[in-house]
XYZ file of C-alpha atoms in Angstrom:
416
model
C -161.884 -133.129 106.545
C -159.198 -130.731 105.600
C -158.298 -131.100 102.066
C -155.352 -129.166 100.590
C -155.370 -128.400 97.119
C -151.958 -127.108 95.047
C -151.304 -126.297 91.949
C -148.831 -126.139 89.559
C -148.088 -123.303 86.605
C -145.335 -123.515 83.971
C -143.902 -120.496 84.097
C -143.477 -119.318 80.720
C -145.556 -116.125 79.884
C -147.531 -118.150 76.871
C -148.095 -121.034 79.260
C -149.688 -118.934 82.178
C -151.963 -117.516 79.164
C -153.376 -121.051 78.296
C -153.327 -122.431 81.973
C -154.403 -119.340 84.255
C -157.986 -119.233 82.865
C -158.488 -122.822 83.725
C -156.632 -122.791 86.925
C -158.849 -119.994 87.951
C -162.097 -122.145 87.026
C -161.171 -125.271 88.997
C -160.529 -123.050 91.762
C -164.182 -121.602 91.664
C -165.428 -125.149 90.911
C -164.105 -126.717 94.619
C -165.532 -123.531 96.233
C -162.457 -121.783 96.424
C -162.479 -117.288 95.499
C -160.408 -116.502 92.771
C -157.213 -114.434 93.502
C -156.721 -111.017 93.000
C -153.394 -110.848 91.104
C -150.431 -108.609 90.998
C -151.036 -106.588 88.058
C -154.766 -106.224 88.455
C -156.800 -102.807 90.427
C -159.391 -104.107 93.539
C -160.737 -101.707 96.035
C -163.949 -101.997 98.606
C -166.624 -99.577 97.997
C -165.871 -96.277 99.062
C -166.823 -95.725 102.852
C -167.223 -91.662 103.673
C -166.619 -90.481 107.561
C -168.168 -87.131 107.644
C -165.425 -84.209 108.499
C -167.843 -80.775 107.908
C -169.975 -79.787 105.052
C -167.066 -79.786 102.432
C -163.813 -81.197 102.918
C -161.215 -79.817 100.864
C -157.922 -80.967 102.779
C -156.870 -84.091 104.177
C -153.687 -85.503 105.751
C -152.967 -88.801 107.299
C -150.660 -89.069 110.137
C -150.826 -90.955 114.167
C -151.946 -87.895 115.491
C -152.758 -89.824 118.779
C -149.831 -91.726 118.907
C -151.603 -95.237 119.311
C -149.593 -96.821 116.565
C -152.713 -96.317 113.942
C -153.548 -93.782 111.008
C -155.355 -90.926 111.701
C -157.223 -88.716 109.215
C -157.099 -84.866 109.609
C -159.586 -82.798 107.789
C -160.391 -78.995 107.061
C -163.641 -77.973 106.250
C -164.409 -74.781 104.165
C -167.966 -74.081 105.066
C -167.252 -73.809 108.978
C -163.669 -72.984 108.515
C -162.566 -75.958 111.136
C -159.996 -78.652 111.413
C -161.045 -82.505 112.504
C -159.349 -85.746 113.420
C -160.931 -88.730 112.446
C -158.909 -91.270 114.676
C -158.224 -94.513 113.244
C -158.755 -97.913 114.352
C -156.216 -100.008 112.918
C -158.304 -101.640 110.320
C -159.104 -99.116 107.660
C -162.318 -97.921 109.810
C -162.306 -94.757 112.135
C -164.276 -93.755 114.825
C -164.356 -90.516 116.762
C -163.786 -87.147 115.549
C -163.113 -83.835 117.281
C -163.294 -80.369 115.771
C -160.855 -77.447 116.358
C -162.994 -74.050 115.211
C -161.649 -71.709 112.776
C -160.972 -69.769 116.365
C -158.344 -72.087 116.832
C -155.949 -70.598 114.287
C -157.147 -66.890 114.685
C -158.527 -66.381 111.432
C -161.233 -64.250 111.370
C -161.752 -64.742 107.619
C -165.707 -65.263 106.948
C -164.671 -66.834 103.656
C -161.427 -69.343 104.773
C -160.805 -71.765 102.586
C -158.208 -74.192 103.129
C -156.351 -75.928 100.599
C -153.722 -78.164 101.478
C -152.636 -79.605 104.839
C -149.278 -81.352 105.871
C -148.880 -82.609 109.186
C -145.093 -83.578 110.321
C -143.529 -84.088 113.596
C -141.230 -81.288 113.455
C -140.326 -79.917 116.941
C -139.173 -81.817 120.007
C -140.358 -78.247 121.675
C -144.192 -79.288 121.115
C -143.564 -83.147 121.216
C -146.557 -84.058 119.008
C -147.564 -83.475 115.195
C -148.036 -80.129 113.710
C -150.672 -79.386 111.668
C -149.852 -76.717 108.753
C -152.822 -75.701 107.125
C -153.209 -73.281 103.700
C -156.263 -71.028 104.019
C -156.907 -67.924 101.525
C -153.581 -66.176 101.543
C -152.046 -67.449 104.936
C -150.170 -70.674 106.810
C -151.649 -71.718 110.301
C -149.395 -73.983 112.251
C -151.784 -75.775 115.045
C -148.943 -78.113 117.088
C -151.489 -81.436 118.235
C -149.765 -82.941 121.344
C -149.298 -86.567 121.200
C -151.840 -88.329 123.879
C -152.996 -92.132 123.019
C -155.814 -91.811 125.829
C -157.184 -88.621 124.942
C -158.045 -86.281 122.003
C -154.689 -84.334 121.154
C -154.332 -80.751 122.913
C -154.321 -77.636 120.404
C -151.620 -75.335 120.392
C -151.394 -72.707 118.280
C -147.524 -71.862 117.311
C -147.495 -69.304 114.719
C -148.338 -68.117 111.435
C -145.950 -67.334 108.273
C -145.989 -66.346 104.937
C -145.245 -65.240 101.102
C -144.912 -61.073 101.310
C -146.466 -60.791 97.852
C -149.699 -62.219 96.755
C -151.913 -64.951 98.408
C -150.112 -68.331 98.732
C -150.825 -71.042 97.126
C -149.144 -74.137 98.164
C -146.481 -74.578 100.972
C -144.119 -77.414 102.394
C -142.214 -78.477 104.778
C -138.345 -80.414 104.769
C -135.546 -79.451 106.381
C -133.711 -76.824 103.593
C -131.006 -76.303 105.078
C -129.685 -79.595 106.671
C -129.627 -78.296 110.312
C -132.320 -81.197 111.694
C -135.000 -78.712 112.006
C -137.912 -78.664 109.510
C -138.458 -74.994 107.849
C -140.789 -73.758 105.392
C -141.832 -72.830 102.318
C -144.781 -71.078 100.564
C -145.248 -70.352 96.727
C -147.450 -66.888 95.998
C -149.528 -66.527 93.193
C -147.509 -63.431 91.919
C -144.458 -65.402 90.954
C -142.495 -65.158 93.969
C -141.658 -68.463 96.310
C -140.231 -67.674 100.012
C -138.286 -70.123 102.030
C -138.313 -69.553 106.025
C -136.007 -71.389 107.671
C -136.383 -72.068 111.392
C -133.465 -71.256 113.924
C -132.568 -73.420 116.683
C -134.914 -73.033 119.543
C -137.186 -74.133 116.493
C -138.853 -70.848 115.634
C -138.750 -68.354 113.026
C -136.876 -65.474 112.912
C -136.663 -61.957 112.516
C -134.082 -62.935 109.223
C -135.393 -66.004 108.279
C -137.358 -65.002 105.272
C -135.742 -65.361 101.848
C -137.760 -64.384 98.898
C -136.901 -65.856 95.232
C -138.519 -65.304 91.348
C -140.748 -68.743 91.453
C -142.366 -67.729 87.963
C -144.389 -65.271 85.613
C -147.913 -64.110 87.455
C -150.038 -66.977 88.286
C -148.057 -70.088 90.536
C -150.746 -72.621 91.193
C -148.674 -75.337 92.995
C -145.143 -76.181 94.198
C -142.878 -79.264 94.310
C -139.619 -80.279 96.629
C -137.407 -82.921 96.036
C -133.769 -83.396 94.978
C -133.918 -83.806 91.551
C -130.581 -83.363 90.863
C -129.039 -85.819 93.186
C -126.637 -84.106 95.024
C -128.323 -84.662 98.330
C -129.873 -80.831 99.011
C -134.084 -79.836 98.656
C -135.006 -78.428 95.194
C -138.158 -76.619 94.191
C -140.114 -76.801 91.381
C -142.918 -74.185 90.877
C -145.915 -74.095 88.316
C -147.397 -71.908 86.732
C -150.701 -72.293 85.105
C -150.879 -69.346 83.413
C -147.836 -69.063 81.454
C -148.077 -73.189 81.176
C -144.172 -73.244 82.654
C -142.462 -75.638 85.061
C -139.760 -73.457 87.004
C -136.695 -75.145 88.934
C -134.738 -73.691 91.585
C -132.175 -75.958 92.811
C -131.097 -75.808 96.313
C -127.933 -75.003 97.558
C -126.760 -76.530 101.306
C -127.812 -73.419 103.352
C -131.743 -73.714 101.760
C -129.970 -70.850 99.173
C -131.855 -71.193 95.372
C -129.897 -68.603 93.386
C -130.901 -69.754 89.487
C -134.069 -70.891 88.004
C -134.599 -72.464 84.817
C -137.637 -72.592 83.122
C -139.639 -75.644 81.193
C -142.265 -75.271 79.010
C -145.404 -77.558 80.557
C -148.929 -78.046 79.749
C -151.765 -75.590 80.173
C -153.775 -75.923 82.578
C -151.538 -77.141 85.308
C -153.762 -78.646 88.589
C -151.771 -80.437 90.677
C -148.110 -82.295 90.314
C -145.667 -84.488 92.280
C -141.769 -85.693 92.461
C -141.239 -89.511 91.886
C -139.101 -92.169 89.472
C -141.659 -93.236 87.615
C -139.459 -95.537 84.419
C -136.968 -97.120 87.084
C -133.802 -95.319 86.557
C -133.276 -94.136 89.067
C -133.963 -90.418 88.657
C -136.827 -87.721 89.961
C -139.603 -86.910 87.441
C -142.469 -85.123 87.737
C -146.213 -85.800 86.922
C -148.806 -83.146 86.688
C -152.227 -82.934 85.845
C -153.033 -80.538 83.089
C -155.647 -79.734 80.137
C -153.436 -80.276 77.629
C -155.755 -82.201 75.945
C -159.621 -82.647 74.727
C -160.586 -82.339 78.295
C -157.414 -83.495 80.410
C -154.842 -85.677 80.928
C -151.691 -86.086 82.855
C -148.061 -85.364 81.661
C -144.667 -86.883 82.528
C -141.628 -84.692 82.441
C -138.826 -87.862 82.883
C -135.223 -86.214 84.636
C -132.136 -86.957 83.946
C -130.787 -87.210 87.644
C -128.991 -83.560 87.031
C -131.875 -81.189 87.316
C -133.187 -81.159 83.738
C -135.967 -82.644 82.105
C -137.109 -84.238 79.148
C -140.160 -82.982 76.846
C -143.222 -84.004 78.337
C -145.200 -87.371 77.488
C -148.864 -86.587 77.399
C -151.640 -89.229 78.859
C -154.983 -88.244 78.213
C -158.006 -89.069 80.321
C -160.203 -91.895 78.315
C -163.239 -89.307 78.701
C -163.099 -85.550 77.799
C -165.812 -84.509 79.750
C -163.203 -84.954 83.468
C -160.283 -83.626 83.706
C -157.673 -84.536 86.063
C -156.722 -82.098 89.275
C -155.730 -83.675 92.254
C -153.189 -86.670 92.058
C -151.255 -89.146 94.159
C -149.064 -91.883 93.210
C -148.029 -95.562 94.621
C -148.085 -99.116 93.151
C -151.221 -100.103 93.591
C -151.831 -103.292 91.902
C -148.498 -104.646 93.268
C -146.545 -105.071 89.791
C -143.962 -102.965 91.167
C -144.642 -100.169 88.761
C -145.758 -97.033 90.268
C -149.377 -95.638 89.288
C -151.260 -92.537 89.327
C -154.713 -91.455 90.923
C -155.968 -88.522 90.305
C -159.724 -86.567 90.761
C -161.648 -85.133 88.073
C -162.986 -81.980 87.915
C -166.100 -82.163 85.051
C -166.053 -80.099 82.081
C -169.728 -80.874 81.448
C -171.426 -77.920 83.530
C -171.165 -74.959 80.920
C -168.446 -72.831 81.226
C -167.423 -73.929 84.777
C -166.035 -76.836 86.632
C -167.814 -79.326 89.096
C -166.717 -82.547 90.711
C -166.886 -85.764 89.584
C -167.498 -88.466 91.715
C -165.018 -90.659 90.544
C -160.774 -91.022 90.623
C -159.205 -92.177 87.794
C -156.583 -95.034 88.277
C -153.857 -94.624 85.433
C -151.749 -97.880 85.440
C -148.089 -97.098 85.165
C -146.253 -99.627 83.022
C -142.637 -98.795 84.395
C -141.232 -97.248 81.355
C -142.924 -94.276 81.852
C -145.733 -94.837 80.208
C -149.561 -95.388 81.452
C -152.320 -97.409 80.491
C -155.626 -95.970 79.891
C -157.475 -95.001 83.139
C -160.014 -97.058 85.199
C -162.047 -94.947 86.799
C -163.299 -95.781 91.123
C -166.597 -94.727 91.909
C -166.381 -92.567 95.429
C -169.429 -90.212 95.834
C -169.452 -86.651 94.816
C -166.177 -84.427 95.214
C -166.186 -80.659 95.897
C -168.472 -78.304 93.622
C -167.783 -75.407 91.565
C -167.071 -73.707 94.505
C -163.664 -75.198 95.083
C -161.397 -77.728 93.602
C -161.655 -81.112 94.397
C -159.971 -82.201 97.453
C -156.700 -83.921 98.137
C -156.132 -87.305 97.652
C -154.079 -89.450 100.066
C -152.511 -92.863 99.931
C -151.297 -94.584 103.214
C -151.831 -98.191 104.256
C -154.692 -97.344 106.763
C -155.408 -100.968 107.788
C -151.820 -102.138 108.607
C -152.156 -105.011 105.962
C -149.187 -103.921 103.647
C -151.471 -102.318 100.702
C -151.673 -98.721 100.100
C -155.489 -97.347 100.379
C -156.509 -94.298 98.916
C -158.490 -91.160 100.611
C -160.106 -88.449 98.797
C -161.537 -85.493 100.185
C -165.361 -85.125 99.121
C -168.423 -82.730 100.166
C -169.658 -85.332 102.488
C -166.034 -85.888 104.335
C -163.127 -88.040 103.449
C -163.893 -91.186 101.204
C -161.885 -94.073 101.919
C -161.022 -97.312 99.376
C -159.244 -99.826 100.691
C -157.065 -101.783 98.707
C -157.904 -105.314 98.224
C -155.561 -106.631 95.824
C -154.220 -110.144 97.422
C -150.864 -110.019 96.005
């Protein structure tokens, strides 16, 4: 027999609060699951696909060009990059490894940091890979082949002049449809190479600018201001300031201004996070007992409020890595981040666990929930990125961590 059940909610908020409970029992009583409603955090288990002894990078793109996400890894302990190609329903299945040969780096102690992988040249018609290591970009182009594992070539390296770099990225500066570069160095400096037209650098392209004091430890791009050009924001953990260049139409950045920010600056991103319709940014810091995160709001012409602090529930994580997206599907957008633990003496280890911050809309956060995802990177490095990218084409964003055993995945199971 096939029965069909409905049901009917007032809509006022106090009569949902009476009614819900109940509705949600009678459900369960005729054999029917519960929902998971907008407004509340549900993720599988974490499932880890092994990418190397410690993963420290990830980057989701369709590397193969079979119309699914693909997961590209870098592992510090061999000093290799690998694909995890995806399946189209949040699982993946084989995995190929370039060596550390692959991007000439002779380096016995390569580290990478950060990847971004971007379709950027109809030259090499396939996705290129730009991976940090210790000091130095490697651009690996993968050529786009659904029926077999993408070819390697390697297309060049660049870099800051001063100092090791320590975070790059990749948008088009100077709005000639060709993606250039940037890298920030850890002596203050941040250097934007812009790409000519047979889509290579140049002899000329290089154009240094003051990114800080002495110790950058991440960089932001974004137009903050509005007025439809790239801006850059650099941090600097050591003098606990938030520097931004804005960008002029030819990828130019001739003034900085300079914010006070948090100590202890990790990681950070550009996003409206109280629905005006203006760029803030969110970092993670240890600003507090332990860590938090902290919101700088914008006001849509480059300049930025004093920061809101959110601090994490326990004091023995604090934040590094973060990502944002809504989540829970209340149209607010919401923070992850991974926690480095402040329990091991005098030195930082990873937690195995991402906190969830709930963002409210206003720009404010409720306290975090933490997921449980298996142990992150030791003292040895930071923990990895994270990612989130709908992974099983059903709509939701998942998230994807990198970890010592290889890239955790949670997919998102929230129903509405």
């Amino acid at each position: 027999m096939n029965t069909k059940y409905a049901l009917a909610i007032n809509t006022s908020a106090s009569s949902r609060r009476r009614l819900l409970p109940a509705a949600i029992c009678a459900l369960l009583a005729i054999g029917i699951s519960a929902p998971t409603f907008a407004g509340t955090l549900s993720f599988k288990a974490s499932k880890i696909y092994p990418l190397g002894p410690a993963a420290v990078g990830i980057d989701v793109a369709d590397i193969n060009n079979d119309g699914k996400q693909d997961v590209i890894g870098a592992d510090k302990v061999n000093g290799s990059l690998s694909i995890l190609f995806g399946k189209g329903d949040g699982t993946f299945a084989r995995r190929i490894n370039y060596p550390e040969t692959a991007f000439s780096l002779n380096n016995p102690d390569i580290r990478f940091l950060k990847i971004i992988a971007k379709d950027v040249s109809p030259l090499f018609p396939g996705v290129e890979v730009n991976v940090l290591t210790n000091g130095q970009i490697s651009q690996l182009n993968l050529i786009q082949r659904p029926q077999d594992p993408p070819q390697g070539i390697l297309v060049g390296f660049d870099g800051t002049t001063s100092g090791d770099l320590v975070d790059f990225a990749v948008e088009d500066f100077n709005h000639d449809g060709i993606f250039d570069e940037a890298s920030a160095s850890s002596q203050g400096f941040f250097e934007v190479d812009l790409r000519g037209k047979n889509h290579q650098f140049g002899l000329n392209s290089k154009h240094i600018y003051d990114g800080g004091q002495v110790s950058v430890k991440s960089m932001l791009t974004g137009d903050i201001n509005l007025d439809s050009h790239i801006d850059i924001i650099t941090l600097d953990r050591q003098a606990a300031q938030m520097n931004v260049s804005l960008g002029k139409r030819d990828g130019s950045y001739p003034t900085k201004t300079a914010y006070r920010a948090p100590i202890g600056i990790d990681d950070a991103t550009i996003a409206d996070l109280n629905k005006d319709g203006k760029p803030d940014v969110i970092m993670t810091s240890a600003q507090h007992n332990g860590g938090g995160i902290s919101l700088f709001l914008g006001n849509g012409k480059g300049g930025f409020k004093t920061p809101k602090e959110f601090a994490a529930k326990s004091a023995s994580q604090r934040p590094s890595h973060l990502a944002i997206s809504d989540l829970n599907a209340d149209g607010n957008m919401d923070v992850v981040v991974s926690f480095l633990d402040n329990t091991v003496g005098s030195r930082f280890s990873g937690s195995n666990e991402l906190g969830v911050f709930l963002g409210n809309g206003d720009g404010t956060f409720q306290p975090n929930t933490n997921l449980i995802v298996g142990n992150l990177p030791d003292t040895s490095t930071e923990p990895g990125q994270i990612v989130i990218k709908d992974v099983n084409q059903d709509g939701k964003p998942d998230v994807l961590v990198a970890t010592v055993s290889g890239v955790a995945v949670l997919l998102n199971t929230n129903t509405l």
